[in-house]
PDB file of C-alpha atoms and ligand atoms in Angstrom:
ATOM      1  CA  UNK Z1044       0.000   0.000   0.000  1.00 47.00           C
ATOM      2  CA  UNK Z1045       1.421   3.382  -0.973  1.00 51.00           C
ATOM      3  CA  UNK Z1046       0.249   5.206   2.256  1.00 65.00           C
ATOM      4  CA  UNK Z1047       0.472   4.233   5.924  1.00 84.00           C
ATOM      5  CA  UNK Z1048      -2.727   3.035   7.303  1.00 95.00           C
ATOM      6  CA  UNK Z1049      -3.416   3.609  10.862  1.00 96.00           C
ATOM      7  CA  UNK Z1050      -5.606   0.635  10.574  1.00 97.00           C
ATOM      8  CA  UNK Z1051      -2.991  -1.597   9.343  1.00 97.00           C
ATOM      9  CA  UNK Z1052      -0.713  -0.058  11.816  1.00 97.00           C
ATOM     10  CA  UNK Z1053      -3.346  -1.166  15.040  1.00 97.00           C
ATOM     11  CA  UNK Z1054      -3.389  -4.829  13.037  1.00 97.00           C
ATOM     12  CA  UNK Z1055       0.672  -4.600  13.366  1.00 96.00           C
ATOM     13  CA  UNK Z1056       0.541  -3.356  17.193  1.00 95.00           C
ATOM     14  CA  UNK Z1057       2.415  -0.680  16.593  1.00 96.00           C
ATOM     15  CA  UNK Z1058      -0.984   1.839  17.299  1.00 95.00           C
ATOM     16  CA  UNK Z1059      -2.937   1.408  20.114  1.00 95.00           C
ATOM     17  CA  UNK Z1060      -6.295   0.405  20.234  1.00 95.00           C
ATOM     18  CA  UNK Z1061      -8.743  -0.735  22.914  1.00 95.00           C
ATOM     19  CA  UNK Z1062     -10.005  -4.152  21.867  1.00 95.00           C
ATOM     20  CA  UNK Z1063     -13.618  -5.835  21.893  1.00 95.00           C
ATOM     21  CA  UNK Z1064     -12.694  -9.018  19.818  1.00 95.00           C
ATOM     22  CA  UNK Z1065     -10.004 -10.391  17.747  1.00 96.00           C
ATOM     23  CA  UNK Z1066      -9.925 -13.511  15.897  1.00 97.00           C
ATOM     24  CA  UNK Z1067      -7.979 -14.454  12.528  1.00 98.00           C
ATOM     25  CA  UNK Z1068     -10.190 -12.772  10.226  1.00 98.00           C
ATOM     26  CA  UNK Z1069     -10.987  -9.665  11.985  1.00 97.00           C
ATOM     27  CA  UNK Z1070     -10.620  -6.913  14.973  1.00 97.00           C
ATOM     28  CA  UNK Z1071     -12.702  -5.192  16.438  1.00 96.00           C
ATOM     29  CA  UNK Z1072     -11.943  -2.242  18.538  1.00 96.00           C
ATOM     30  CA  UNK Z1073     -13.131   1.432  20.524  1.00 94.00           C
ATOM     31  CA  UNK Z1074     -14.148   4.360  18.786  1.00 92.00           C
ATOM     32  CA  UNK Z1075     -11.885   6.990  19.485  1.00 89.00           C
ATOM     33  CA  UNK Z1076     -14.541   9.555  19.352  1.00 86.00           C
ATOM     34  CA  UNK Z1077     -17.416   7.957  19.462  1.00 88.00           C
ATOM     35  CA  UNK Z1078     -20.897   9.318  18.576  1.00 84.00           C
ATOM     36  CA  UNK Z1079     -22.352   7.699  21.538  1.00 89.00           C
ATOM     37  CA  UNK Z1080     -20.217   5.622  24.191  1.00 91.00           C
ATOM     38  CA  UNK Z1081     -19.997   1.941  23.541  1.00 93.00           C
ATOM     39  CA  UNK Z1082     -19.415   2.573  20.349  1.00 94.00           C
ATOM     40  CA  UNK Z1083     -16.960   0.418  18.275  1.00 95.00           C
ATOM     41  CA  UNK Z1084     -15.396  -0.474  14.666  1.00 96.00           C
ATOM     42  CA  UNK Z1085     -15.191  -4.138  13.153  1.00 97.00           C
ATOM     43  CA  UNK Z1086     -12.217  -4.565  10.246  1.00 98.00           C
ATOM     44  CA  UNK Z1087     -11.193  -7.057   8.561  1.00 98.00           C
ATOM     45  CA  UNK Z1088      -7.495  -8.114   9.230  1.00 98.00           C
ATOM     46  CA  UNK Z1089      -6.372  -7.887   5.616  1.00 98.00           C
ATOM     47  CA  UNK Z1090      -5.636  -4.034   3.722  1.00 97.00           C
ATOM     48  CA  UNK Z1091      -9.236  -3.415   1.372  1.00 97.00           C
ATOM     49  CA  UNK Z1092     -10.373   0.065   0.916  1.00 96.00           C
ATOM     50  CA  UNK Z1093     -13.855  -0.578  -0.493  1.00 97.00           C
ATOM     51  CA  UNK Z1094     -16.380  -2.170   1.986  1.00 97.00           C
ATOM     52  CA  UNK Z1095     -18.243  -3.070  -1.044  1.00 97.00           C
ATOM     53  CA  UNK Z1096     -14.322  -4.895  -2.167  1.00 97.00           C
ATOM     54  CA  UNK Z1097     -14.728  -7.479   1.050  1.00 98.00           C
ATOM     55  CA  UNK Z1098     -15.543 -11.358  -0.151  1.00 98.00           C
ATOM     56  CA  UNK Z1099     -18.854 -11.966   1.077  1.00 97.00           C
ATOM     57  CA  UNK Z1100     -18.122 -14.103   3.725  1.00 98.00           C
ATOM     58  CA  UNK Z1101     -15.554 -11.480   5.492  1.00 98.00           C
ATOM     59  CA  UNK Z1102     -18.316  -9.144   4.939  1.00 98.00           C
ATOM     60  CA  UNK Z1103     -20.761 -11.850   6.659  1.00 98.00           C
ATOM     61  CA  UNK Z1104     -18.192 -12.379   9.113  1.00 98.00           C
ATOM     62  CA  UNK Z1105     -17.801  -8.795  10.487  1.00 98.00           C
ATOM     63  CA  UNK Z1106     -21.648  -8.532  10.691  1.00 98.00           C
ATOM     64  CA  UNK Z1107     -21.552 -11.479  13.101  1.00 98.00           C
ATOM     65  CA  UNK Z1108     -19.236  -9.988  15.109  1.00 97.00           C
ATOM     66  CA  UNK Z1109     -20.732  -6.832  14.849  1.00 97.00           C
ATOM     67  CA  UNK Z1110     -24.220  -8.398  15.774  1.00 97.00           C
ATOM     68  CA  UNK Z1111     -22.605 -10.203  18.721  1.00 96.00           C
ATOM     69  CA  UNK Z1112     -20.965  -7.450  20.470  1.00 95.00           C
ATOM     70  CA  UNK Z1113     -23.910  -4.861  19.792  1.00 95.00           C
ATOM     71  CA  UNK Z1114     -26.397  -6.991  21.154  1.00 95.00           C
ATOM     72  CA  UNK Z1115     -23.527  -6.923  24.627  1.00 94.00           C
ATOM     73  CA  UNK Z1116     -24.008  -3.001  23.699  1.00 94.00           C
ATOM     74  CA  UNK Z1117     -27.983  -3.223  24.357  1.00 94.00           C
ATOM     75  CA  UNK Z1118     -27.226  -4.700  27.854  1.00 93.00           C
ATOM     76  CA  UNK Z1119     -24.530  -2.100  28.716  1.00 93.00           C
ATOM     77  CA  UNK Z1120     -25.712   0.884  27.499  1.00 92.00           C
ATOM     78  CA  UNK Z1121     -28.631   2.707  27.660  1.00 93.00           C
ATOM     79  CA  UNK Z1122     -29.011   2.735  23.976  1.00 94.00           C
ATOM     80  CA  UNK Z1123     -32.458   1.753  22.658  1.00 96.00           C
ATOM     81  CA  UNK Z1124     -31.119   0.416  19.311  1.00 96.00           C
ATOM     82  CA  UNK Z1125     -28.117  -0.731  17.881  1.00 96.00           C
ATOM     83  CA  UNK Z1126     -27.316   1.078  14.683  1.00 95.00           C
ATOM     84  CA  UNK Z1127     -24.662  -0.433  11.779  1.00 96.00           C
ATOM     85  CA  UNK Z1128     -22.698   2.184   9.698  1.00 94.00           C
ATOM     86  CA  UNK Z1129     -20.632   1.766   6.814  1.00 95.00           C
ATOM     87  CA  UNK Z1130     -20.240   5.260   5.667  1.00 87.00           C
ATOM     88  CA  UNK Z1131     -16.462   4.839   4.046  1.00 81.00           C
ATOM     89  CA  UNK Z1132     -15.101   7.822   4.553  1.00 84.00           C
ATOM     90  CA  UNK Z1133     -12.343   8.675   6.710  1.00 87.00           C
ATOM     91  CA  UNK Z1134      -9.730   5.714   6.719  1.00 93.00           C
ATOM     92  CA  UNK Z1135      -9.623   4.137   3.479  1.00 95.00           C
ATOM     93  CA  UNK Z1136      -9.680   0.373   5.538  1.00 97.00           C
ATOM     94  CA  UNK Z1137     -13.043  -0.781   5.507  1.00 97.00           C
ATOM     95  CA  UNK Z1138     -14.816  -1.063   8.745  1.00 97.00           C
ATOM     96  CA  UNK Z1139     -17.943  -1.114  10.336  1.00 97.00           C
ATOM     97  CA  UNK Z1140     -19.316   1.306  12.495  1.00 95.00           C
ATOM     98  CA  UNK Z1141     -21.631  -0.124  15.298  1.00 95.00           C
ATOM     99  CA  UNK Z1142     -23.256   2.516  17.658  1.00 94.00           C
ATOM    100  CA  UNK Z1143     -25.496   2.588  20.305  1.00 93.00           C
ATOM    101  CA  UNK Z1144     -28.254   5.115  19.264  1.00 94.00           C
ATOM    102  CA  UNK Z1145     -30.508   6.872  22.492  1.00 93.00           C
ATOM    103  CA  UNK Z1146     -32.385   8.837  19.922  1.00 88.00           C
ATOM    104  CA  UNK Z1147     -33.176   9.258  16.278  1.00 82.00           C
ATOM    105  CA  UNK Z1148     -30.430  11.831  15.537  1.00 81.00           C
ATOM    106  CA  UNK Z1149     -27.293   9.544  17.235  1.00 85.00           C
ATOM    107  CA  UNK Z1150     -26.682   8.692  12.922  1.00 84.00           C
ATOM    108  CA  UNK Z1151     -27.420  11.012  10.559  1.00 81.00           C
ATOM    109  CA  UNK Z1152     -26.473  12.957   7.314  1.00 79.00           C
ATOM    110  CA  UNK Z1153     -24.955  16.508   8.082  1.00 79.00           C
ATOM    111  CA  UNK Z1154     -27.280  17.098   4.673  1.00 80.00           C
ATOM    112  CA  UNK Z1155     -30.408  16.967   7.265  1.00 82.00           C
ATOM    113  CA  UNK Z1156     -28.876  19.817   9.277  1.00 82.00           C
ATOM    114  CA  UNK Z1157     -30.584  23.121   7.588  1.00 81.00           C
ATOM    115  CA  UNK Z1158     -28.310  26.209   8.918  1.00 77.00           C
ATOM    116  CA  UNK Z1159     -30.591  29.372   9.170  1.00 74.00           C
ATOM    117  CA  UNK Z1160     -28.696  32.332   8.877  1.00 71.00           C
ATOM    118  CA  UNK Z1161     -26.364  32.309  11.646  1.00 72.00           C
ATOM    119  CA  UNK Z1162     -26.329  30.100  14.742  1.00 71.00           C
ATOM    120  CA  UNK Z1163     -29.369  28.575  14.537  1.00 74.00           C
ATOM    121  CA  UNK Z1164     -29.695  25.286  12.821  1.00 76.00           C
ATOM    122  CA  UNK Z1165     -32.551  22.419  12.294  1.00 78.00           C
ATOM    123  CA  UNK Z1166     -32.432  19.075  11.837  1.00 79.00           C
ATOM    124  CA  UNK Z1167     -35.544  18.398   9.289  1.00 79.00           C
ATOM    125  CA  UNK Z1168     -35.922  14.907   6.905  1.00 78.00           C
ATOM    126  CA  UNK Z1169     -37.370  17.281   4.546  1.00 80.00           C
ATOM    127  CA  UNK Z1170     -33.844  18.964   3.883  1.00 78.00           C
ATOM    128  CA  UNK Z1171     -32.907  15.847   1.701  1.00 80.00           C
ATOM    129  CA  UNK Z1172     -35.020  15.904  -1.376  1.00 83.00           C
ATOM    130  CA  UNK Z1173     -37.609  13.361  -2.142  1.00 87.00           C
ATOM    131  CA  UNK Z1174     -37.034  11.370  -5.590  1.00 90.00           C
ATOM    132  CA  UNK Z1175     -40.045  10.656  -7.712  1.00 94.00           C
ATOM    133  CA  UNK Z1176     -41.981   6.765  -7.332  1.00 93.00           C
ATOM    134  CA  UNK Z1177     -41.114   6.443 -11.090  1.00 95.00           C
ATOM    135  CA  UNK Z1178     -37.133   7.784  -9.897  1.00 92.00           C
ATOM    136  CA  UNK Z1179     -37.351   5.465  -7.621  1.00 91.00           C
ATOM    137  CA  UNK Z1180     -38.977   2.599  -9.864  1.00 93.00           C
ATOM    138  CA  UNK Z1181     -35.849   3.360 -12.411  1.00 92.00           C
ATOM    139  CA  UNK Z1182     -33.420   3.301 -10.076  1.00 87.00           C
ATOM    140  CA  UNK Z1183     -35.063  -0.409  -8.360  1.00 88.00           C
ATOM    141  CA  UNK Z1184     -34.671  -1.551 -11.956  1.00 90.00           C
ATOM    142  CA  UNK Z1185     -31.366  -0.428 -12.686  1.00 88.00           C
ATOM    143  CA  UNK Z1186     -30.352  -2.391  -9.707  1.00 84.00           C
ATOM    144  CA  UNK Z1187     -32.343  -6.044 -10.811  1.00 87.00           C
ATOM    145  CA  UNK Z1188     -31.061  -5.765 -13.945  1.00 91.00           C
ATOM    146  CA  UNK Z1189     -28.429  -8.521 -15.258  1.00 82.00           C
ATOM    147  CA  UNK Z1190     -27.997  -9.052 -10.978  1.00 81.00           C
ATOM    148  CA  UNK Z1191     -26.105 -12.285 -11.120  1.00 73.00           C
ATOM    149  CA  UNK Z1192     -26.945 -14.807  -7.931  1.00 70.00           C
ATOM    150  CA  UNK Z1193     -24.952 -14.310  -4.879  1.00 65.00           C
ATOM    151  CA  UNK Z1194     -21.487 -16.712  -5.377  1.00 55.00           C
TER     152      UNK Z1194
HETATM  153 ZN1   ZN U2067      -5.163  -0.879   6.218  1.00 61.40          ZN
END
């Protein structure tokens, strides 16, 4: 890889991390700033940028880790649900985001937030533009057609 990751570097142990789970496939560890506390990252142990990249059994694999630990989450925290993020920005090492969530706005798109003139700010659904039902028809087309079965 042409850049360091800091991922790859906590795989190594030469970063620190704080450690939920570790097996050969995968490690899961703290959020350093986390949204809400509890919450932690799955990765899987080998360098892929692209969640989307992952074989589909890693993939399955950090879900079931992920599903494991945030159910430990629901017992620890006072979090009402358990809420799974792969937003892919940030370090280019996939992982999973798993938060606890107290309320609706513990995830959500900074495109919600509606700034009104200077300090004052909303968080509305309706800041995100509805699509069309036929949009939305085209685009649940798009995405049947030539789908090959899951291998
Ligand atoms: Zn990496």
């Amino acid at each position: 890889m042409a850049d360091p990751c800091i991922f790859c570097s906590i795989l190594a142990g030469q970063s620190p991390a704080s450690v939920v789970h570790e097996d050969e496939h995968c490690l899961a560890f703290m959020t350093l700033r986390p949204i809400r506390s509890g919450a932690f990252l799955v990765i899987p142990k080998v360098h892929i940028d692209h969640f989307t990249d992952l074989p589909d059994d890693l993939a399955g694999h950090l879900l079931s880790v992920a599903q494991r630990y945030g159910r430990r989450l629901l017992d620890l925290t006072p979090a009402k649900r358990i809420g799974y993020v792969v937003h892919g920005f940030g370090v280019p090492h996939a992982h999973l985001n798993v938060v606890p969530q107290h309320d609706t706005f513990d995830i959500i798109s900074a495109r919600y937030v509606v700034v009104d003139g200077g300090a004052a700010y909303q968080v509305t659904e309706s800041a995100v533009p509805a699509p069309t039902r036929i949009e939305l028809d085209q685009m649940a087309a798009a995405l049947r057609a030539e789908m090959q079965p899951a291998g």
